[in-house]
Amino acid sequence: MQKIPVHVFPTRADAATQLALETASLIKDNEAKGKHTVLGLATGDTPVPYYKELIKWHQERGLSFATVTCFNLDEYTGLCRDHPQSYWQFMHNQLFQHIDILPENIHMPSGTVAEADIPAHCHAYEQAILDAGGLDMQILGIGRTGHIGFNEPGSPIDSRTRAVSLDPVTREDAARTFGGLAQVPTSAITMGCGTILSAKRIVLMAWGNSKADIINQALNGSVNSSVSASYLQRHPNTDFYIDAAAASALS
Ligand code: GLP
């Protein structure tokens, strides 16, 4: 018995189609009620097929994102918005520049806040989420350390947006895109586990064999701080959308 509903799709494109359909329905339902939709978004390779589907919804089916407010999970410390590896760039390239979201409705932690100002910046980020009405839907990938956002092992279940040190495994995984380990930042600002768990709906996606072991731990292991994604077992409305390879370690 899985504690979290798991949907195993033949391909990641099939999973992305399903999740984009759910997102489009949410946006349209809220819009009909005169309400904004607040999305929590993720970076990494995992959500790219989903972003492609959302772009299709906009370009081919007329879905408007004018009533959508987005909050991204995290950003690397020390990277300015123009840096090619910044999550700001990633989100604009993969999604924002292809849809009609209003620039003022795009929120991401800043990588260039002075160290002394980071606590105030993080507090303001949490407040902005609350002011927007809270996260309607949070999209997640998962790191090989079990992180969600950049909540590395040891992150408390009630943690909030804050600066964190990156795990060596996470930095190693990022080395390819940065052109070498030395170029990978050592820290980041991330929404906390508590911030993520406050979302009304959460969908975690994972593809490929490299995620199979951590997916099994997150779903079937005890809820504990060594695998932040295990905290999702405590959330009443979380689903995992995974492909057959990511499901290969599940019994
Ligand atoms: C980064 C992001 C996470 C993401 C993870 C997995 O660490 N901060 O939000 O889930 O990468 O990356 P990928 O989707 O490329 O496997």
PDB file of C-alpha atoms and ligand atoms in Angstrom:
ATOM      1  CA  MET A   1       0.000   0.000   0.000  1.00  0.00           C
ATOM      2  CA  GLN A   2       1.495   3.303  -1.084  1.00  0.00           C
ATOM      3  CA  LYS A   3       0.869   6.141   1.338  1.00  0.00           C
ATOM      4  CA  ILE A   4       0.997   8.705  -1.462  1.00  0.00           C
ATOM      5  CA  PRO A   5      -0.951   7.993  -4.692  1.00  0.00           C
ATOM      6  CA  VAL A   6       1.541   7.077  -7.416  1.00  0.00           C
ATOM      7  CA  HIS A   7       0.707   7.326 -11.108  1.00  0.00           C
ATOM      8  CA  VAL A   8       3.117   5.450 -13.363  1.00  0.00           C
ATOM      9  CA  PHE A   9       2.955   6.775 -16.939  1.00  0.00           C
ATOM     10  CA  PRO A  10       4.375   5.078 -20.050  1.00  0.00           C
ATOM     11  CA  THR A  11       6.390   8.213 -20.866  1.00  0.00           C
ATOM     12  CA  ARG A  12       7.211  11.538 -19.229  1.00  0.00           C
ATOM     13  CA  ALA A  13       5.280  13.243 -22.031  1.00  0.00           C
ATOM     14  CA  ASP A  14       2.123  11.380 -20.958  1.00  0.00           C
ATOM     15  CA  ALA A  15       2.607  12.518 -17.369  1.00  0.00           C
ATOM     16  CA  ALA A  16       3.206  16.102 -18.501  1.00  0.00           C
ATOM     17  CA  THR A  17       0.023  16.043 -20.596  1.00  0.00           C
ATOM     18  CA  GLN A  18      -2.025  14.915 -17.596  1.00  0.00           C
ATOM     19  CA  LEU A  19      -0.497  17.481 -15.227  1.00  0.00           C
ATOM     20  CA  ALA A  20      -0.872  20.328 -17.729  1.00  0.00           C
ATOM     21  CA  LEU A  21      -4.544  19.376 -18.169  1.00  0.00           C
ATOM     22  CA  GLU A  22      -5.053  19.572 -14.395  1.00  0.00           C
ATOM     23  CA  THR A  23      -3.256  22.925 -14.270  1.00  0.00           C
ATOM     24  CA  ALA A  24      -5.265  24.362 -17.169  1.00  0.00           C
ATOM     25  CA  SER A  25      -8.538  23.278 -15.514  1.00  0.00           C
ATOM     26  CA  LEU A  26      -7.483  24.902 -12.247  1.00  0.00           C
ATOM     27  CA  ILE A  27      -6.599  28.166 -13.993  1.00  0.00           C
ATOM     28  CA  LYS A  28      -9.881  28.203 -15.957  1.00  0.00           C
ATOM     29  CA  ASP A  29     -12.035  27.303 -12.917  1.00  0.00           C
ATOM     30  CA  ASN A  30     -10.433  30.031 -10.813  1.00  0.00           C
ATOM     31  CA  GLU A  31     -10.686  32.529 -13.644  1.00  0.00           C
ATOM     32  CA  ALA A  32     -14.433  31.803 -13.955  1.00  0.00           C
ATOM     33  CA  LYS A  33     -14.744  32.631 -10.244  1.00  0.00           C
ATOM     34  CA  GLY A  34     -12.741  35.848 -10.692  1.00  0.00           C
ATOM     35  CA  LYS A  35      -9.788  34.385  -8.784  1.00  0.00           C
ATOM     36  CA  HIS A  36      -6.067  34.253  -9.453  1.00  0.00           C
ATOM     37  CA  THR A  37      -4.241  30.919  -9.532  1.00  0.00           C
ATOM     38  CA  VAL A  38      -1.042  30.683  -7.527  1.00  0.00           C
ATOM     39  CA  LEU A  39       1.457  28.162  -8.879  1.00  0.00           C
ATOM     40  CA  GLY A  40       4.656  27.031  -7.183  1.00  0.00           C
ATOM     41  CA  LEU A  41       7.135  26.084  -9.895  1.00  0.00           C
ATOM     42  CA  ALA A  42      10.316  24.032 -10.059  1.00  0.00           C
ATOM     43  CA  THR A  43      13.465  23.976 -12.155  1.00  0.00           C
ATOM     44  CA  GLY A  44      15.660  21.122 -13.400  1.00  0.00           C
ATOM     45  CA  ASP A  45      15.155  18.826 -16.400  1.00  0.00           C
ATOM     46  CA  THR A  46      12.134  17.128 -14.849  1.00  0.00           C
ATOM     47  CA  PRO A  47       9.430  19.801 -15.360  1.00  0.00           C
ATOM     48  CA  VAL A  48      10.539  20.725 -18.906  1.00  0.00           C
ATOM     49  CA  PRO A  49       7.974  18.454 -20.678  1.00  0.00           C
ATOM     50  CA  TYR A  50       5.270  19.940 -18.425  1.00  0.00           C
ATOM     51  CA  TYR A  51       6.297  23.491 -19.333  1.00  0.00           C
ATOM     52  CA  LYS A  52       6.205  22.491 -23.027  1.00  0.00           C
ATOM     53  CA  GLU A  53       2.611  21.322 -22.543  1.00  0.00           C
ATOM     54  CA  LEU A  54       1.617  24.547 -20.755  1.00  0.00           C
ATOM     55  CA  ILE A  55       3.091  26.533 -23.669  1.00  0.00           C
ATOM     56  CA  LYS A  56       1.009  24.403 -26.063  1.00  0.00           C
ATOM     57  CA  TRP A  57      -2.096  25.138 -24.001  1.00  0.00           C
ATOM     58  CA  HIS A  58      -1.361  28.851 -24.389  1.00  0.00           C
ATOM     59  CA  GLN A  59      -0.348  28.877 -28.048  1.00  0.00           C
ATOM     60  CA  GLU A  60      -2.741  26.294 -29.483  1.00  0.00           C
ATOM     61  CA  ARG A  61      -5.709  26.318 -27.108  1.00  0.00           C
ATOM     62  CA  GLY A  62      -5.777  29.958 -26.007  1.00  0.00           C
ATOM     63  CA  LEU A  63      -5.162  29.361 -22.301  1.00  0.00           C
ATOM     64  CA  SER A  64      -4.263  32.698 -20.720  1.00  0.00           C
ATOM     65  CA  PHE A  65      -1.829  33.017 -17.822  1.00  0.00           C
ATOM     66  CA  ALA A  66      -2.878  36.617 -17.124  1.00  0.00           C
ATOM     67  CA  THR A  67      -4.568  35.464 -13.907  1.00  0.00           C
ATOM     68  CA  VAL A  68      -1.613  33.314 -12.787  1.00  0.00           C
ATOM     69  CA  THR A  69       0.893  34.257 -10.110  1.00  0.00           C
ATOM     70  CA  CYS A  70       4.047  32.123  -9.875  1.00  0.00           C
ATOM     71  CA  PHE A  71       6.491  31.520  -7.062  1.00  0.00           C
ATOM     72  CA  ASN A  72       9.603  29.513  -7.828  1.00  0.00           C
ATOM     73  CA  LEU A  73      11.103  27.166  -5.295  1.00  0.00           C
ATOM     74  CA  ASP A  74      14.669  28.355  -5.271  1.00  0.00           C
ATOM     75  CA  GLU A  75      17.653  30.210  -6.745  1.00  0.00           C
ATOM     76  CA  TYR A  76      21.418  29.745  -6.511  1.00  0.00           C
ATOM     77  CA  THR A  77      23.228  32.214  -4.256  1.00  0.00           C
ATOM     78  CA  GLY A  78      25.607  34.500  -6.099  1.00  0.00           C
ATOM     79  CA  LEU A  79      24.018  34.233  -9.557  1.00  0.00           C
ATOM     80  CA  CYS A  80      22.508  37.386 -11.037  1.00  0.00           C
ATOM     81  CA  ARG A  81      19.360  37.142 -13.141  1.00  0.00           C
ATOM     82  CA  ASP A  82      21.374  37.332 -16.380  1.00  0.00           C
ATOM     83  CA  HIS A  83      23.650  34.426 -15.490  1.00  0.00           C
ATOM     84  CA  PRO A  84      22.992  31.609 -18.001  1.00  0.00           C
ATOM     85  CA  GLN A  85      22.623  29.044 -15.187  1.00  0.00           C
ATOM     86  CA  SER A  86      20.364  31.169 -12.990  1.00  0.00           C
ATOM     87  CA  TYR A  87      16.904  29.778 -12.393  1.00  0.00           C
ATOM     88  CA  TRP A  88      15.582  33.180 -13.472  1.00  0.00           C
ATOM     89  CA  GLN A  89      17.003  32.529 -16.953  1.00  0.00           C
ATOM     90  CA  PHE A  90      15.849  28.922 -16.921  1.00  0.00           C
ATOM     91  CA  MET A  91      12.243  29.816 -16.121  1.00  0.00           C
ATOM     92  CA  HIS A  92      12.118  32.596 -18.692  1.00  0.00           C
ATOM     93  CA  ASN A  93      13.623  30.387 -21.414  1.00  0.00           C
ATOM     94  CA  GLN A  94      11.541  27.306 -20.625  1.00  0.00           C
ATOM     95  CA  LEU A  95       8.208  28.963 -19.853  1.00  0.00           C
ATOM     96  CA  PHE A  96       7.654  32.619 -19.044  1.00  0.00           C
ATOM     97  CA  GLN A  97       8.761  34.147 -22.343  1.00  0.00           C
ATOM     98  CA  HIS A  98       6.363  31.858 -24.217  1.00  0.00           C
ATOM     99  CA  ILE A  99       3.172  32.665 -22.269  1.00  0.00           C
ATOM    100  CA  ASP A 100       1.253  35.812 -21.287  1.00  0.00           C
ATOM    101  CA  ILE A 101       2.088  35.818 -17.574  1.00  0.00           C
ATOM    102  CA  LEU A 102       2.493  39.381 -16.292  1.00  0.00           C
ATOM    103  CA  PRO A 103       6.070  40.192 -15.219  1.00  0.00           C
ATOM    104  CA  GLU A 104       4.829  41.532 -11.870  1.00  0.00           C
ATOM    105  CA  ASN A 105       3.289  38.109 -11.139  1.00  0.00           C
ATOM    106  CA  ILE A 106       6.632  36.290 -11.452  1.00  0.00           C
ATOM    107  CA  HIS A 107       8.342  35.733  -8.101  1.00  0.00           C
ATOM    108  CA  MET A 108      11.681  34.058  -7.520  1.00  0.00           C
ATOM    109  CA  PRO A 109      14.162  34.304  -4.654  1.00  0.00           C
ATOM    110  CA  SER A 110      17.060  36.589  -5.586  1.00  0.00           C
ATOM    111  CA  GLY A 111      20.558  35.167  -5.888  1.00  0.00           C
ATOM    112  CA  THR A 112      22.209  38.515  -5.350  1.00  0.00           C
ATOM    113  CA  VAL A 113      20.786  39.783  -2.050  1.00  0.00           C
ATOM    114  CA  ALA A 114      23.528  40.927   0.341  1.00  0.00           C
ATOM    115  CA  GLU A 115      24.137  38.296   3.020  1.00  0.00           C
ATOM    116  CA  ALA A 116      22.896  40.571   5.792  1.00  0.00           C
ATOM    117  CA  ASP A 117      19.610  41.110   3.950  1.00  0.00           C
ATOM    118  CA  ILE A 118      18.856  37.426   3.227  1.00  0.00           C
ATOM    119  CA  PRO A 119      16.618  36.826   6.300  1.00  0.00           C
ATOM    120  CA  ALA A 120      14.466  39.875   5.422  1.00  0.00           C
ATOM    121  CA  HIS A 121      14.355  38.807   1.762  1.00  0.00           C
ATOM    122  CA  CYS A 122      13.204  35.296   2.749  1.00  0.00           C
ATOM    123  CA  HIS A 123      10.606  36.683   5.143  1.00  0.00           C
ATOM    124  CA  ALA A 124       9.269  38.959   2.380  1.00  0.00           C
ATOM    125  CA  TYR A 125       9.064  35.945   0.022  1.00  0.00           C
ATOM    126  CA  GLU A 126       6.942  34.024   2.532  1.00  0.00           C
ATOM    127  CA  GLN A 127       4.764  37.087   3.053  1.00  0.00           C
ATOM    128  CA  ALA A 128       4.281  37.522  -0.704  1.00  0.00           C
ATOM    129  CA  ILE A 129       3.030  33.910  -0.947  1.00  0.00           C
ATOM    130  CA  LEU A 130       0.559  34.568   1.875  1.00  0.00           C
ATOM    131  CA  ASP A 131      -0.544  37.875   0.342  1.00  0.00           C
ATOM    132  CA  ALA A 132      -1.224  36.069  -2.954  1.00  0.00           C
ATOM    133  CA  GLY A 133      -3.561  33.704  -1.074  1.00  0.00           C
ATOM    134  CA  GLY A 134      -1.146  30.759  -0.651  1.00  0.00           C
ATOM    135  CA  LEU A 135       0.061  28.194  -3.182  1.00  0.00           C
ATOM    136  CA  ASP A 136      -2.816  26.506  -5.032  1.00  0.00           C
ATOM    137  CA  MET A 137      -0.539  23.965  -6.652  1.00  0.00           C
ATOM    138  CA  GLN A 138       3.141  23.205  -6.093  1.00  0.00           C
ATOM    139  CA  ILE A 139       5.122  21.387  -8.790  1.00  0.00           C
ATOM    140  CA  LEU A 140       8.159  19.433  -7.601  1.00  0.00           C
ATOM    141  CA  GLY A 141      11.059  17.428  -8.941  1.00  0.00           C
ATOM    142  CA  ILE A 142      13.322  15.474  -6.595  1.00  0.00           C
ATOM    143  CA  GLY A 143      17.075  15.492  -6.156  1.00  0.00           C
ATOM    144  CA  ARG A 144      19.086  12.303  -5.617  1.00  0.00           C
ATOM    145  CA  THR A 145      19.502  13.410  -1.975  1.00  0.00           C
ATOM    146  CA  GLY A 146      15.708  13.390  -1.632  1.00  0.00           C
ATOM    147  CA  HIS A 147      15.581  17.164  -1.716  1.00  0.00           C
ATOM    148  CA  ILE A 148      12.497  19.104  -2.737  1.00  0.00           C
ATOM    149  CA  GLY A 149      13.417  22.641  -3.724  1.00  0.00           C
ATOM    150  CA  PHE A 150      16.914  22.726  -2.230  1.00  0.00           C
ATOM    151  CA  ASN A 151      15.868  21.239   1.119  1.00  0.00           C
ATOM    152  CA  GLU A 152      18.822  18.959   1.610  1.00  0.00           C
ATOM    153  CA  PRO A 153      18.969  16.140   4.211  1.00  0.00           C
ATOM    154  CA  GLY A 154      18.492  17.565   7.710  1.00  0.00           C
ATOM    155  CA  SER A 155      15.937  20.187   6.658  1.00  0.00           C
ATOM    156  CA  PRO A 156      13.178  20.443   9.291  1.00  0.00           C
ATOM    157  CA  ILE A 157       9.592  19.672   8.284  1.00  0.00           C
ATOM    158  CA  ASP A 158       8.510  23.167   9.336  1.00  0.00           C
ATOM    159  CA  SER A 159      11.387  25.011   7.650  1.00  0.00           C
ATOM    160  CA  ARG A 160      10.582  28.181   5.736  1.00  0.00           C
ATOM    161  CA  THR A 161      12.313  30.129   2.958  1.00  0.00           C
ATOM    162  CA  ARG A 162      15.986  30.474   3.895  1.00  0.00           C
ATOM    163  CA  ALA A 163      19.599  30.185   2.725  1.00  0.00           C
ATOM    164  CA  VAL A 164      20.962  26.627   2.608  1.00  0.00           C
ATOM    165  CA  SER A 165      24.235  24.883   1.787  1.00  0.00           C
ATOM    166  CA  LEU A 166      24.080  22.496  -1.157  1.00  0.00           C
ATOM    167  CA  ASP A 167      24.868  18.814  -0.632  1.00  0.00           C
ATOM    168  CA  PRO A 168      27.968  17.525  -2.490  1.00  0.00           C
ATOM    169  CA  VAL A 169      25.741  15.087  -4.458  1.00  0.00           C
ATOM    170  CA  THR A 170      23.531  17.978  -5.611  1.00  0.00           C
ATOM    171  CA  ARG A 171      26.563  20.022  -6.676  1.00  0.00           C
ATOM    172  CA  GLU A 172      27.976  17.006  -8.530  1.00  0.00           C
ATOM    173  CA  ASP A 173      24.658  16.594 -10.389  1.00  0.00           C
ATOM    174  CA  ALA A 174      24.709  20.292 -11.348  1.00  0.00           C
ATOM    175  CA  ALA A 175      28.348  20.224 -12.522  1.00  0.00           C
ATOM    176  CA  ARG A 176      27.414  19.209 -16.080  1.00  0.00           C
ATOM    177  CA  THR A 177      25.251  22.276 -16.711  1.00  0.00           C
ATOM    178  CA  PHE A 178      27.760  24.582 -15.028  1.00  0.00           C
ATOM    179  CA  GLY A 179      30.708  23.201 -17.025  1.00  0.00           C
ATOM    180  CA  GLY A 180      32.524  21.877 -13.946  1.00  0.00           C
ATOM    181  CA  LEU A 181      32.095  21.387 -10.201  1.00  0.00           C
ATOM    182  CA  ALA A 182      34.150  24.473  -9.313  1.00  0.00           C
ATOM    183  CA  GLN A 183      31.575  26.688 -11.036  1.00  0.00           C
ATOM    184  CA  VAL A 184      28.583  25.273  -9.094  1.00  0.00           C
ATOM    185  CA  PRO A 185      27.476  27.591  -6.271  1.00  0.00           C
ATOM    186  CA  THR A 186      27.782  26.176  -2.755  1.00  0.00           C
ATOM    187  CA  SER A 187      24.534  27.649  -1.456  1.00  0.00           C
ATOM    188  CA  ALA A 188      21.040  28.688  -2.485  1.00  0.00           C
ATOM    189  CA  ILE A 189      17.870  30.291  -1.218  1.00  0.00           C
ATOM    190  CA  THR A 190      14.962  27.845  -1.132  1.00  0.00           C
ATOM    191  CA  MET A 191      11.376  27.693  -0.009  1.00  0.00           C
ATOM    192  CA  GLY A 192      11.300  25.522   3.113  1.00  0.00           C
ATOM    193  CA  CYS A 193       9.625  22.136   3.548  1.00  0.00           C
ATOM    194  CA  GLY A 194       6.919  23.877   5.576  1.00  0.00           C
ATOM    195  CA  THR A 195       6.371  26.397   2.773  1.00  0.00           C
ATOM    196  CA  ILE A 196       5.960  23.552   0.269  1.00  0.00           C
ATOM    197  CA  LEU A 197       3.657  21.550   2.570  1.00  0.00           C
ATOM    198  CA  SER A 198       1.397  24.594   2.945  1.00  0.00           C
ATOM    199  CA  ALA A 199       0.391  24.243  -0.747  1.00  0.00           C
ATOM    200  CA  LYS A 200      -3.184  23.035  -1.285  1.00  0.00           C
ATOM    201  CA  ARG A 201      -2.076  20.551  -3.945  1.00  0.00           C
ATOM    202  CA  ILE A 202       1.358  19.067  -4.687  1.00  0.00           C
ATOM    203  CA  VAL A 203       2.534  16.973  -7.634  1.00  0.00           C
ATOM    204  CA  LEU A 204       6.054  15.550  -7.651  1.00  0.00           C
ATOM    205  CA  MET A 205       7.426  14.307 -10.963  1.00  0.00           C
ATOM    206  CA  ALA A 206      10.399  11.984 -11.515  1.00  0.00           C
ATOM    207  CA  TRP A 207      11.811  10.231 -14.572  1.00  0.00           C
ATOM    208  CA  GLY A 208      14.505   7.644 -15.124  1.00  0.00           C
ATOM    209  CA  ASN A 209      16.457   4.994 -13.223  1.00  0.00           C
ATOM    210  CA  SER A 210      18.603   7.481 -11.354  1.00  0.00           C
ATOM    211  CA  LYS A 211      15.524   8.558  -9.358  1.00  0.00           C
ATOM    212  CA  ALA A 212      14.171   5.041  -8.647  1.00  0.00           C
ATOM    213  CA  ASP A 213      15.874   4.505  -5.283  1.00  0.00           C
ATOM    214  CA  ILE A 214      15.044   7.922  -3.846  1.00  0.00           C
ATOM    215  CA  ILE A 215      11.425   7.669  -5.061  1.00  0.00           C
ATOM    216  CA  ASN A 216      11.109   4.377  -3.196  1.00  0.00           C
ATOM    217  CA  GLN A 217      12.589   5.929  -0.032  1.00  0.00           C
ATOM    218  CA  ALA A 218      10.307   8.972  -0.251  1.00  0.00           C
ATOM    219  CA  LEU A 219       7.198   6.818  -0.690  1.00  0.00           C
ATOM    220  CA  ASN A 220       7.938   3.795   1.477  1.00  0.00           C
ATOM    221  CA  GLY A 221      10.540   4.942   3.985  1.00  0.00           C
ATOM    222  CA  SER A 222       9.669   6.502   7.316  1.00  0.00           C
ATOM    223  CA  VAL A 223       8.937  10.225   7.404  1.00  0.00           C
ATOM    224  CA  ASN A 224      12.306  11.613   8.392  1.00  0.00           C
ATOM    225  CA  SER A 225      14.643  14.529   7.812  1.00  0.00           C
ATOM    226  CA  SER A 226      17.214  12.513   5.878  1.00  0.00           C
ATOM    227  CA  VAL A 227      14.784  12.463   2.905  1.00  0.00           C
ATOM    228  CA  SER A 228      12.881  15.756   2.696  1.00  0.00           C
ATOM    229  CA  ALA A 229      10.487  14.322   0.103  1.00  0.00           C
ATOM    230  CA  SER A 230       9.279  11.785   2.729  1.00  0.00           C
ATOM    231  CA  TYR A 231       7.531  14.723   4.447  1.00  0.00           C
ATOM    232  CA  LEU A 232       5.064  14.661   1.550  1.00  0.00           C
ATOM    233  CA  GLN A 233       3.541  11.555   3.192  1.00  0.00           C
ATOM    234  CA  ARG A 234       2.083  14.002   5.708  1.00  0.00           C
ATOM    235  CA  HIS A 235       0.385  16.118   3.013  1.00  0.00           C
ATOM    236  CA  PRO A 236      -3.266  15.284   2.289  1.00  0.00           C
ATOM    237  CA  ASN A 237      -3.268  16.117  -1.431  1.00  0.00           C
ATOM    238  CA  THR A 238       0.029  14.995  -2.970  1.00  0.00           C
ATOM    239  CA  ASP A 239       0.470  12.716  -5.977  1.00  0.00           C
ATOM    240  CA  PHE A 240       3.639  11.359  -7.575  1.00  0.00           C
ATOM    241  CA  TYR A 241       3.684  11.332 -11.398  1.00  0.00           C
ATOM    242  CA  ILE A 242       6.547   9.085 -12.463  1.00  0.00           C
ATOM    243  CA  ASP A 243       7.648   6.964 -15.408  1.00  0.00           C
ATOM    244  CA  ALA A 244       8.276   3.209 -15.367  1.00  0.00           C
ATOM    245  CA  ALA A 245      12.034   3.618 -14.836  1.00  0.00           C
ATOM    246  CA  ALA A 246      11.547   5.864 -11.787  1.00  0.00           C
ATOM    247  CA  ALA A 247       9.039   3.289 -10.477  1.00  0.00           C
ATOM    248  CA  SER A 248      11.430   0.346 -10.947  1.00  0.00           C
ATOM    249  CA  ALA A 249      12.486   0.104  -7.266  1.00  0.00           C
ATOM    250  CA  LEU A 250       8.897   0.056  -5.943  1.00  0.00           C
ATOM    251  CA  SER A 251       7.623  -3.309  -4.790  1.00  0.00           C
TER     252      SER A 251
HETATM  253  C1  GLP B   1      17.550  21.047  -8.543  1.00  0.00           C
HETATM  254  C2  GLP B   1      16.292  21.822  -8.150  1.00  0.00           C
HETATM  255  C3  GLP B   1      15.190  20.881  -7.695  1.00  0.00           C
HETATM  256  C4  GLP B   1      15.042  19.756  -8.706  1.00  0.00           C
HETATM  257  C5  GLP B   1      16.326  18.980  -8.791  1.00  0.00           C
HETATM  258  C6  GLP B   1      16.278  17.780  -9.717  1.00  0.00           C
HETATM  259  O1  GLP B   1      18.291  20.670  -7.464  1.00  0.00           O
HETATM  260  N1  GLP B   1      16.537  22.776  -7.124  1.00  0.00           N
HETATM  261  O2  GLP B   1      13.988  21.609  -7.529  1.00  0.00           O
HETATM  262  O3  GLP B   1      13.964  18.939  -8.355  1.00  0.00           O
HETATM  263  O4  GLP B   1      17.317  19.867  -9.257  1.00  0.00           O
HETATM  264  O5  GLP B   1      16.781  18.101 -10.983  1.00  0.00           O
HETATM  265  P1  GLP B   1      16.409  17.353 -12.311  1.00  0.00           P
HETATM  266  O6  GLP B   1      14.954  17.625 -12.535  1.00  0.00           O
HETATM  267  O7  GLP B   1      17.263  17.996 -13.369  1.00  0.00           O
HETATM  268  O8  GLP B   1      16.691  15.927 -12.095  1.00  0.00           O
END
